[in-house]
Each structure stands twice: as C-alpha cells, then as structure tokens.
Amino acid sequence: MMQILRTVAELRTRVRGWKADGKQVGVVPTMGALHEGHMSLVRAAQRGCDRVIVTIFVNPMQFNNPDDLTKYPRTEDSDAALLAREGVDIIFAPTPDEVYPKSFATSITVAGISEPLEGTMRPGHFEGVATVVAKLFGMTQADRAYFGQKDWQQLQVVKRMVADLNIPIEVVGCDTIREQDGLAMSSRNVRLDPLSRAQAPALHRILTRAATAIRDSGDVATVLETARADLRAAGFTEVEYLDLRSAALLEPMARLDAPARLLVAAWIGGVRLIDNIPV
Ligand SMILES: Nc1ncnc2c1ncn2[C@@H]1O[C@H](COP(=O)(O)OP(=O)(O)OP(=O)(O)O)[C@@H](O)[C@H]1O
Ligand SMILES: CC(C)(CO)[C@@H](O)C(=O)[O-]
Ligand code: BAL
C-alpha cells in the first residue's frame, strides 16, 4: 500500500526499516503535476531499486519569479492516484515549513555550471535546486536518484554537487519524453492556450534542424542565428537563449569539437518552455 508522508521523521522510520532488510531505495524528486515524463523516471527507479519514493514539493527557494510560483500547477490528488497505480511505495510531500523551518540558514552554490543559461535567466534558481535536492537526498537516504534530461543543466548541477560533496547516491539521467508532435512533456504545458500549444512543437523541430546543420556545416554562429530567427517566425515571442554548449560543463563552443548539447529557453503565449538535444 502506498503511503503519503509529510514529515522527515516518518520518512526516516520507513526507510530505516527498508535498509535493515537490505533493500535498495530509489528517489524521484518532482514538483508534482505529474505526466508521462515523470512516470518514465518512476519506472526507471522501479527497475533499478527495490523501493521507490517520489517526492512532491514545489520548492519556493528555486523560484525567482513569484508569479511563476503562484501559477505552478498543483494536482496532488490526481498525482497520488497515478503513483498508486504505478506501485510507488511512498510519496513524500512535505510542507514548506517542514523543509525550511524558521532557523534554516544554508544555501548550496555549484559554481561554473550553474551560472550560464538557466542560471543567468533565473537568478538564484540553481542555489534553490541544489539546496533542496541535497536536503531530499539527506531526508530519503536513497541509493539512487532519477532525473530527466529535459532539465539538462539541472542534471549536470546535481551530478557536480553529488561528486563535490561526496553524497553517497547514484544520479541517473533519463531520456526526455515527448508528445507525439515532439513537444517535451512539462507540467507548464497545461498553461499553453490552443494556438500556442499548436505552435510549440516548433521548438523541438527547430532544435533538431539546427543540430543537423551544425553537424553538416560546422558554422555554429550562423546556424544558431538562423534558428533563433526561425523560432520568432514560428510564434515564440522571446528567445532567452539558444546555444551550443559542451555537454557536461556547459561551456560555450564555437566549433563542434567535443560532445555537445543544444539548449533553448523561449516564451510562447506567456509560457516559458525549455528543451535540449545532443549534437
Ligand atoms: N518530458 C520529460 N521527460 C523526462 N523527464 C522529465 C520530463 N519533464 C520533466 N522531467 C523530469 O521530472 C523531474 C521533475 O520535474 P518537474 O516536476 O519540474 O516537472 P516539469 O514537467 O519539468 O515541470 P516544469 O514545468 O517545471 O518544467 C525532473 O527531473 C525533470 O527533469
Ligand atoms: C529537482 C526538483 C524536484 C527540485 O525541486 C525540481 O527542480 C524539478 O522538478 O526538476
Ligand atoms: N523543471 C525544473 C524546475 C523549475 O522549473 O523550477
């Protein structure tokens, strides 16, 4: 029977019992409003571990935009039904006070990888992510943690933090799950109006075309400029970034001379979408 737990003390008691029985524990950190992308992480955790905890916590510390935090979709009842059907063992859904009591005073900064792209556009975002993820790892004592490649920079930040702080957990990155038309699944997609939803798949289409053009022509700057213009022509009102970066360190690349990632953040119909693909 799946349980929904709200306190660290209850969670610790359950996990201690599992560990005493020699069970391997997996954690899938989420902010809820679950979709098939999250479910693919849950299934990966179930394949790799004996017991699975899904955390649902809309982490105020990682939101630089208060409006985004207020509007973030919250659907705990339907999330719980989905996870119960999937055979998850525990949902850990703490309150903000449980995670951040009044005395809370710590912030984790992962220098370098946290700074460009999402880090520039959402100041303080990765401090919030790194801090809450370190806390969730400490709270759950999991052996493995599952993250989506859709949030590529986040995945690299978490991997760096785990290595740097010797946190005893294995971080597993999972493929991005897409709608049939290529749009990466995201909790924020429900905020797209019908026209924007119809236009949004251009994001993945244009990324894919640009990746091929970079491989074929090697003229990175021109390809990126064309792709940014194509996005605007496709209905995106603002392109915050569309850039080629080294895959692990996210350093700028003028030439394709190492494993790379093409990453984008752009606005359509008042919704900010992100995506990335390998090049
Ligand atoms: N389409 C997807 N495919 C695979 N993993 C995903 C996908 N969307 C989200 N995830 C992963 O699920 C985990 C929780 O993400 P989160 O709850 O923020 O969902 P989200 O859909 O990314 O929401 P948001 O609208 O905030 O981007 C993260 O590790 C994230 O990378
Ligand atoms: C990893 C995470 C759950 C931390 O709040 C969040 O950033 C997310 O949903 O990707
Ligand atoms: N998907 C990363 C969480 C966020 O957008 O805040």
PDB file of N, CA, C and O in Angstrom, residues 136-168:
ATOM      1  N   LEU A 136      16.681  16.667   0.085  1.00  0.00           N
ATOM      2  CA  LEU A 136      15.861  15.485  -0.234  1.00  0.00           C
ATOM      3  C   LEU A 136      16.713  14.216  -0.200  1.00  0.00           C
ATOM      4  O   LEU A 136      16.253  13.165   0.244  1.00  0.00           O
ATOM      5  N   PHE A 137      17.964  14.336  -0.643  1.00  0.00           N
ATOM      6  CA  PHE A 137      18.859  13.175  -0.571  1.00  0.00           C
ATOM      7  C   PHE A 137      19.112  12.804   0.903  1.00  0.00           C
ATOM      8  O   PHE A 137      19.102  11.630   1.265  1.00  0.00           O
ATOM      9  N   GLY A 138      19.329  13.809   1.730  1.00  0.00           N
ATOM     10  CA  GLY A 138      19.554  13.552   3.152  1.00  0.00           C
ATOM     11  C   GLY A 138      18.314  12.997   3.836  1.00  0.00           C
ATOM     12  O   GLY A 138      18.390  12.102   4.680  1.00  0.00           O
ATOM     13  N   MET A 139      17.166  13.506   3.454  1.00  0.00           N
ATOM     14  CA  MET A 139      15.910  13.072   4.077  1.00  0.00           C
ATOM     15  C   MET A 139      15.561  11.638   3.686  1.00  0.00           C
ATOM     16  O   MET A 139      15.112  10.848   4.515  1.00  0.00           O
ATOM     17  N   THR A 140      15.761  11.305   2.395  1.00  0.00           N
ATOM     18  CA  THR A 140      15.318   9.988   1.917  1.00  0.00           C
ATOM     19  C   THR A 140      16.391   8.919   2.093  1.00  0.00           C
ATOM     20  O   THR A 140      16.056   7.729   2.085  1.00  0.00           O
ATOM     21  N   GLN A 141      17.659   9.346   2.196  1.00  0.00           N
ATOM     22  CA  GLN A 141      18.774   8.380   2.308  1.00  0.00           C
ATOM     23  C   GLN A 141      18.752   7.394   1.145  1.00  0.00           C
ATOM     24  O   GLN A 141      19.111   6.210   1.309  1.00  0.00           O
ATOM     25  N   ALA A 142      18.324   7.863  -0.041  1.00  0.00           N
ATOM     26  CA  ALA A 142      18.176   6.943  -1.174  1.00  0.00           C
ATOM     27  C   ALA A 142      19.542   6.506  -1.708  1.00  0.00           C
ATOM     28  O   ALA A 142      20.544   7.216  -1.559  1.00  0.00           O
ATOM     29  N   ASP A 143      19.546   5.345  -2.366  1.00  0.00           N
ATOM     30  CA  ASP A 143      20.762   4.844  -3.002  1.00  0.00           C
ATOM     31  C   ASP A 143      20.910   5.401  -4.415  1.00  0.00           C
ATOM     32  O   ASP A 143      22.021   5.545  -4.919  1.00  0.00           O
ATOM     33  N   ARG A 144      19.769   5.651  -5.077  1.00  0.00           N
ATOM     34  CA  ARG A 144      19.787   6.155  -6.448  1.00  0.00           C
ATOM     35  C   ARG A 144      18.736   7.239  -6.615  1.00  0.00           C
ATOM     36  O   ARG A 144      17.648   7.134  -6.017  1.00  0.00           O
ATOM     37  N   ALA A 145      19.055   8.249  -7.443  1.00  0.00           N
ATOM     38  CA  ALA A 145      18.090   9.324  -7.699  1.00  0.00           C
ATOM     39  C   ALA A 145      17.928   9.486  -9.202  1.00  0.00           C
ATOM     40  O   ALA A 145      18.911   9.426  -9.947  1.00  0.00           O
ATOM     41  N   TYR A 146      16.703   9.717  -9.647  1.00  0.00           N
ATOM     42  CA  TYR A 146      16.377   9.722 -11.072  1.00  0.00           C
ATOM     43  C   TYR A 146      15.934  11.123 -11.503  1.00  0.00           C
ATOM     44  O   TYR A 146      15.013  11.697 -10.915  1.00  0.00           O
ATOM     45  N   PHE A 147      16.608  11.657 -12.526  1.00  0.00           N
ATOM     46  CA  PHE A 147      16.312  12.999 -13.029  1.00  0.00           C
ATOM     47  C   PHE A 147      16.150  12.931 -14.543  1.00  0.00           C
ATOM     48  O   PHE A 147      16.754  12.082 -15.206  1.00  0.00           O
ATOM     49  N   GLY A 148      15.353  13.866 -15.091  1.00  0.00           N
ATOM     50  CA  GLY A 148      15.133  13.898 -16.532  1.00  0.00           C
ATOM     51  C   GLY A 148      16.190  14.735 -17.235  1.00  0.00           C
ATOM     52  O   GLY A 148      16.650  15.749 -16.716  1.00  0.00           O
ATOM     53  N   GLN A 149      16.531  14.292 -18.460  1.00  0.00           N
ATOM     54  CA  GLN A 149      17.466  15.077 -19.269  1.00  0.00           C
ATOM     55  C   GLN A 149      16.794  16.335 -19.818  1.00  0.00           C
ATOM     56  O   GLN A 149      17.471  17.223 -20.314  1.00  0.00           O
ATOM     57  N   LYS A 150      15.460  16.407 -19.713  1.00  0.00           N
ATOM     58  CA  LYS A 150      14.784  17.638 -20.168  1.00  0.00           C
ATOM     59  C   LYS A 150      15.372  18.843 -19.451  1.00  0.00           C
ATOM     60  O   LYS A 150      15.536  19.899 -20.035  1.00  0.00           O
ATOM     61  N   ASP A 151      15.688  18.662 -18.166  1.00  0.00           N
ATOM     62  CA  ASP A 151      16.345  19.731 -17.391  1.00  0.00           C
ATOM     63  C   ASP A 151      17.847  19.407 -17.368  1.00  0.00           C
ATOM     64  O   ASP A 151      18.402  19.043 -16.332  1.00  0.00           O
ATOM     65  N   TRP A 152      18.479  19.525 -18.548  1.00  0.00           N
ATOM     66  CA  TRP A 152      19.855  19.059 -18.723  1.00  0.00           C
ATOM     67  C   TRP A 152      20.827  19.760 -17.774  1.00  0.00           C
ATOM     68  O   TRP A 152      21.670  19.118 -17.134  1.00  0.00           O
ATOM     69  N   GLN A 153      20.678  21.086 -17.681  1.00  0.00           N
ATOM     70  CA  GLN A 153      21.625  21.841 -16.834  1.00  0.00           C
ATOM     71  C   GLN A 153      21.443  21.443 -15.372  1.00  0.00           C
ATOM     72  O   GLN A 153      22.418  21.257 -14.641  1.00  0.00           O
ATOM     73  N   GLN A 154      20.191  21.267 -14.968  1.00  0.00           N
ATOM     74  CA  GLN A 154      19.899  20.821 -13.593  1.00  0.00           C
ATOM     75  C   GLN A 154      20.583  19.475 -13.320  1.00  0.00           C
ATOM     76  O   GLN A 154      21.180  19.264 -12.249  1.00  0.00           O
ATOM     77  N   LEU A 155      20.496  18.558 -14.283  1.00  0.00           N
ATOM     78  CA  LEU A 155      21.109  17.231 -14.118  1.00  0.00           C
ATOM     79  C   LEU A 155      22.628  17.365 -13.923  1.00  0.00           C
ATOM     80  O   LEU A 155      23.206  16.699 -13.052  1.00  0.00           O
ATOM     81  N   GLN A 156      23.260  18.254 -14.693  1.00  0.00           N
ATOM     82  CA  GLN A 156      24.720  18.430 -14.558  1.00  0.00           C
ATOM     83  C   GLN A 156      25.063  19.074 -13.207  1.00  0.00           C
ATOM     84  O   GLN A 156      26.054  18.721 -12.572  1.00  0.00           O
ATOM     85  N   VAL A 157      24.223  20.011 -12.764  1.00  0.00           N
ATOM     86  CA  VAL A 157      24.452  20.680 -11.481  1.00  0.00           C
ATOM     87  C   VAL A 157      24.355  19.652 -10.341  1.00  0.00           C
ATOM     88  O   VAL A 157      25.204  19.614  -9.437  1.00  0.00           O
ATOM     89  N   VAL A 158      23.338  18.808 -10.405  1.00  0.00           N
ATOM     90  CA  VAL A 158      23.141  17.808  -9.346  1.00  0.00           C
ATOM     91  C   VAL A 158      24.299  16.808  -9.342  1.00  0.00           C
ATOM     92  O   VAL A 158      24.839  16.461  -8.284  1.00  0.00           O
ATOM     93  N   LYS A 159      24.728  16.372 -10.526  1.00  0.00           N
ATOM     94  CA  LYS A 159      25.856  15.422 -10.595  1.00  0.00           C
ATOM     95  C   LYS A 159      27.119  16.042 -10.002  1.00  0.00           C
ATOM     96  O   LYS A 159      27.863  15.388  -9.275  1.00  0.00           O
ATOM     97  N   ARG A 160      27.378  17.319 -10.328  1.00  0.00           N
ATOM     98  CA  ARG A 160      28.579  18.001  -9.801  1.00  0.00           C
ATOM     99  C   ARG A 160      28.506  18.090  -8.274  1.00  0.00           C
ATOM    100  O   ARG A 160      29.464  17.829  -7.561  1.00  0.00           O
ATOM    101  N   MET A 161      27.322  18.486  -7.766  1.00  0.00           N
ATOM    102  CA  MET A 161      27.154  18.638  -6.316  1.00  0.00           C
ATOM    103  C   MET A 161      27.392  17.312  -5.596  1.00  0.00           C
ATOM    104  O   MET A 161      28.080  17.258  -4.568  1.00  0.00           O
ATOM    105  N   VAL A 162      26.834  16.241  -6.142  1.00  0.00           N
ATOM    106  CA  VAL A 162      26.965  14.922  -5.512  1.00  0.00           C
ATOM    107  C   VAL A 162      28.436  14.492  -5.475  1.00  0.00           C
ATOM    108  O   VAL A 162      28.921  13.974  -4.461  1.00  0.00           O
ATOM    109  N   ALA A 163      29.143  14.751  -6.576  1.00  0.00           N
ATOM    110  CA  ALA A 163      30.572  14.397  -6.609  1.00  0.00           C
ATOM    111  C   ALA A 163      31.351  15.276  -5.631  1.00  0.00           C
ATOM    112  O   ALA A 163      32.150  14.779  -4.832  1.00  0.00           O
ATOM    113  N   ASP A 164      31.083  16.586  -5.663  1.00  0.00           N
ATOM    114  CA  ASP A 164      31.868  17.522  -4.839  1.00  0.00           C
ATOM    115  C   ASP A 164      31.640  17.303  -3.348  1.00  0.00           C
ATOM    116  O   ASP A 164      32.554  17.456  -2.542  1.00  0.00           O
ATOM    117  N   LEU A 165      30.401  16.965  -2.963  1.00  0.00           N
ATOM    118  CA  LEU A 165      30.077  16.823  -1.533  1.00  0.00           C
ATOM    119  C   LEU A 165      30.125  15.365  -1.067  1.00  0.00           C
ATOM    120  O   LEU A 165      29.739  15.076   0.070  1.00  0.00           O
ATOM    121  N   ASN A 166      30.600  14.471  -1.952  1.00  0.00           N
ATOM    122  CA  ASN A 166      30.692  13.037  -1.595  1.00  0.00           C
ATOM    123  C   ASN A 166      29.363  12.509  -1.052  1.00  0.00           C
ATOM    124  O   ASN A 166      29.336  11.777  -0.064  1.00  0.00           O
ATOM    125  N   ILE A 167      28.274  12.902  -1.688  1.00  0.00           N
ATOM    126  CA  ILE A 167      26.964  12.403  -1.240  1.00  0.00           C
ATOM    127  C   ILE A 167      26.829  10.968  -1.760  1.00  0.00           C
ATOM    128  O   ILE A 167      27.020  10.720  -2.958  1.00  0.00           O
ATOM    129  N   PRO A 168      26.537  10.005  -0.874  1.00  0.00           N
ATOM    130  CA  PRO A 168      26.532   8.602  -1.305  1.00  0.00           C
ATOM    131  C   PRO A 168      25.250   8.222  -2.041  1.00  0.00           C
ATOM    132  O   PRO A 168      24.400   7.508  -1.523  1.00  0.00           O
TER     133      PRO A 168
END
